[in-house]
Coordinates of C-alpha atoms in Angstrom, one line a residue:
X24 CA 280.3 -135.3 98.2
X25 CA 282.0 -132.6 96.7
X26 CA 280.0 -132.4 93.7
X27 CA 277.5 -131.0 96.0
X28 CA 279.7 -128.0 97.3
X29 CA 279.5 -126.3 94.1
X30 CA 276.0 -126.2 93.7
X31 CA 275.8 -124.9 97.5
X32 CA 278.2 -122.1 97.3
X33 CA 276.7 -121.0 94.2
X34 CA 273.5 -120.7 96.1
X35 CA 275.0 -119.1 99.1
X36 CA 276.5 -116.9 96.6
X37 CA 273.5 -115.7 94.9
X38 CA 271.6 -115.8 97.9
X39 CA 274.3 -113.2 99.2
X40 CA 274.0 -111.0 96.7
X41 CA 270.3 -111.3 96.7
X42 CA 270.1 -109.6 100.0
X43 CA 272.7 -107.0 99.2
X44 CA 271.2 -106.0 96.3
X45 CA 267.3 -105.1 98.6
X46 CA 269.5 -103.5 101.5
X47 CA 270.9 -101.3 98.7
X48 CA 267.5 -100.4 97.5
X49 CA 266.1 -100.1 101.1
X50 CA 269.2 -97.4 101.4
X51 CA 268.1 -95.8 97.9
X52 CA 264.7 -95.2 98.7
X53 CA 265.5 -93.6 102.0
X54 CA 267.7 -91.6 100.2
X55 CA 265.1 -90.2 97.6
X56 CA 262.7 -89.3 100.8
X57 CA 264.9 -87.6 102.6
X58 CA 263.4 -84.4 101.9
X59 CA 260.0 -85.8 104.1
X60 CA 260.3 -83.6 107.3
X61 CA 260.8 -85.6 110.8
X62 CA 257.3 -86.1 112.6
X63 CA 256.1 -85.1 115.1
X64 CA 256.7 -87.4 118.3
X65 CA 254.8 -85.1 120.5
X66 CA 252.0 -86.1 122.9
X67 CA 248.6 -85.2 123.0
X68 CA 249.2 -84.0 126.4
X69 CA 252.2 -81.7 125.3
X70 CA 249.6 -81.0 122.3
X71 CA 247.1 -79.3 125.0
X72 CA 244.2 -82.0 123.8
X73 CA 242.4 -84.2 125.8
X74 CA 242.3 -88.0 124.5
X75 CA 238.8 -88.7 122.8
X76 CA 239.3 -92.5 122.2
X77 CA 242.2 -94.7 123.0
X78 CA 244.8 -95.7 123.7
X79 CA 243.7 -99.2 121.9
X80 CA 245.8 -101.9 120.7
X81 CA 246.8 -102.4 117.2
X82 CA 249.4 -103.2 114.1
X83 CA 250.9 -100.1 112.5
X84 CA 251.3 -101.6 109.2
X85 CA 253.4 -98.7 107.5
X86 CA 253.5 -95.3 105.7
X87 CA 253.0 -95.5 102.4
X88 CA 252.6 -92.8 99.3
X89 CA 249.0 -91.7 99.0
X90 CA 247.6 -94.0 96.3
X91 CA 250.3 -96.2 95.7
X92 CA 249.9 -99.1 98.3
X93 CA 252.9 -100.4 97.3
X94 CA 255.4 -97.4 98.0
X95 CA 256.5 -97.7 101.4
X96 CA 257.9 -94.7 103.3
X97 CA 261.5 -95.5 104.4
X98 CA 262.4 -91.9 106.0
X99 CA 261.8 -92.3 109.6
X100 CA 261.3 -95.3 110.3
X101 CA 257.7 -94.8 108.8
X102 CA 258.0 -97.9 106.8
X103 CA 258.7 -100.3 109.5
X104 CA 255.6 -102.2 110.9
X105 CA 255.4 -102.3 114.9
X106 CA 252.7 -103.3 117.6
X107 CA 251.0 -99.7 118.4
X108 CA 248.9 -98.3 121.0
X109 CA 246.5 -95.9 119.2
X110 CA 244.9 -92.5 120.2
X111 CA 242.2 -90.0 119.2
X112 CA 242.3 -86.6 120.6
X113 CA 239.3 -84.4 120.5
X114 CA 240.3 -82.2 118.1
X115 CA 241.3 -84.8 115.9
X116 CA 245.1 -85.6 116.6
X117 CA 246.1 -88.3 115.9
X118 CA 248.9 -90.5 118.4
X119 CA 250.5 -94.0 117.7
X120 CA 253.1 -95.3 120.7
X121 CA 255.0 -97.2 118.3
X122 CA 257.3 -100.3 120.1
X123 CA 260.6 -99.9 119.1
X124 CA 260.2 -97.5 116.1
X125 CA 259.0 -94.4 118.8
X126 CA 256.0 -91.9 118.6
X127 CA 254.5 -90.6 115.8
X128 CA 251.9 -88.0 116.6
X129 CA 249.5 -87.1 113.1
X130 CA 248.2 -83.2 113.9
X131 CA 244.6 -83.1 112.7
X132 CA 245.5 -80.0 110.9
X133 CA 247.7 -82.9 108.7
X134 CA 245.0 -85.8 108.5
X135 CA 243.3 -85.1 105.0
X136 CA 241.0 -88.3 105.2
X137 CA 240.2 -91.3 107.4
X138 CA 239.1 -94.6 105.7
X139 CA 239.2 -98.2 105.7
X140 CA 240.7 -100.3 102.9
X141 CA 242.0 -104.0 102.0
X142 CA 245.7 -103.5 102.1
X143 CA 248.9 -101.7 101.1
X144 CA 252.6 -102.7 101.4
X145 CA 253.4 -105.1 104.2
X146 CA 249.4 -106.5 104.9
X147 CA 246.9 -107.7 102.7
X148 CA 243.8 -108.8 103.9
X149 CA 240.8 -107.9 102.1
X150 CA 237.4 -106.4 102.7
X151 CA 238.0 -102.7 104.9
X152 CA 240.3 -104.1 107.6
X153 CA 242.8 -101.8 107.7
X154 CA 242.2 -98.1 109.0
X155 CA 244.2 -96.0 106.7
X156 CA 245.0 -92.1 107.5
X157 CA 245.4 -89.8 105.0
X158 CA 248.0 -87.0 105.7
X159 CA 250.2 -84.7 104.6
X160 CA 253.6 -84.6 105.7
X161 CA 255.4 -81.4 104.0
X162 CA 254.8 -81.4 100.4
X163 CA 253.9 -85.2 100.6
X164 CA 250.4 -86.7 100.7
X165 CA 251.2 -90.0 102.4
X166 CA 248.7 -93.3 103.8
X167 CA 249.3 -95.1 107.4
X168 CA 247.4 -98.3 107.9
X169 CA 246.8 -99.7 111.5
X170 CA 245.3 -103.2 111.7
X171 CA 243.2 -102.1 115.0
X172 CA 242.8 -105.5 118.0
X173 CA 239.5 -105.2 118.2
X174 CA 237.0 -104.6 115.1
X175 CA 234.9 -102.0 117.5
X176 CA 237.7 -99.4 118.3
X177 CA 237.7 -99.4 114.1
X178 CA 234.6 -98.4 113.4
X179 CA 234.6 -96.2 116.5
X180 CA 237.6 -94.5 115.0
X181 CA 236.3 -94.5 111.5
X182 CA 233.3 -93.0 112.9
X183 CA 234.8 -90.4 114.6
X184 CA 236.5 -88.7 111.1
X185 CA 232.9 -86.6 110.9
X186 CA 233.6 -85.0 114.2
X187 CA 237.1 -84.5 114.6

């Protein structure tokens, strides 16, 4: 019986340091972006622009770096994934109700492009099933996927890029 405790400590050990060692680089990363500016959490309303499409249910995957799927944003809570409620103002504003990560509001004078894709950090899952928005956020050019409910309100919203 106590040959066994070894072995299991050891593992509880490394197991330990295992999870230190990602909060540290969770805490590093947020660190280097913490020159990102804070988001808008406005409204459309407060925005003075009607709603076009939406609200519609959906995943907000994350933030990433523009063209490296792999780079989530930590500043902001942009990198954490959350159930969203999604909306498209006429002028092209974008609006995600984030649950418990709050609002983000994307101004259309941000959004650079709006396209579907496979993947990126956090969701994988091929073909163009993830919307991703293509912004700029300061100096940054960064990606947000949603993983929209209903495959409809994502071509809708893909569609709407030419008139926004």
């Amino acid at each position: 019986m106590s040959g066994r405790i070894v072995p299991v400590l050891l593992l509880a050990v490394l197991f330990a340091l295992m999870i230190g060692a990602m909060v540290l680089g969770w805490r590093r990363r947020g660190r280097s972006q913490a020159h990102l500016p804070v988001p808008s959490a406005r409204t459309l309303e407060e925005l003075g622009e009607a709603t076009a499409h939406g609200p519609v249910g959906a995943v907000y995957v994350d933030t990433v770096l523009a063209e490296q799927p792999l780079e989530r944003v930590v500043a902001h809570r942009l990198g954490q994934r959350a159930r969203a409620e999604v909306s498209l103002g006429e002028k092209g504003t974008w609006h995600l109700e984030r649950e418990g990560t709050g609002p983000l509001t994307i101004p259309a004078a941000a959004v650079r492009e709006v396209t579907s894709g496979p993947g990126m950090a956090g969701k994988f899952i091929g073909g163009d099933g993830l919307l991703i928005i293509r912004w700029r956020l300061g100096d940054q050019l960064l990606d947000t996927g949603l993983r929209l409910d209903r495959r409809a309100d994502h071509d809708i919203l893909l569609s709407r890029k030419e008139h926004a």
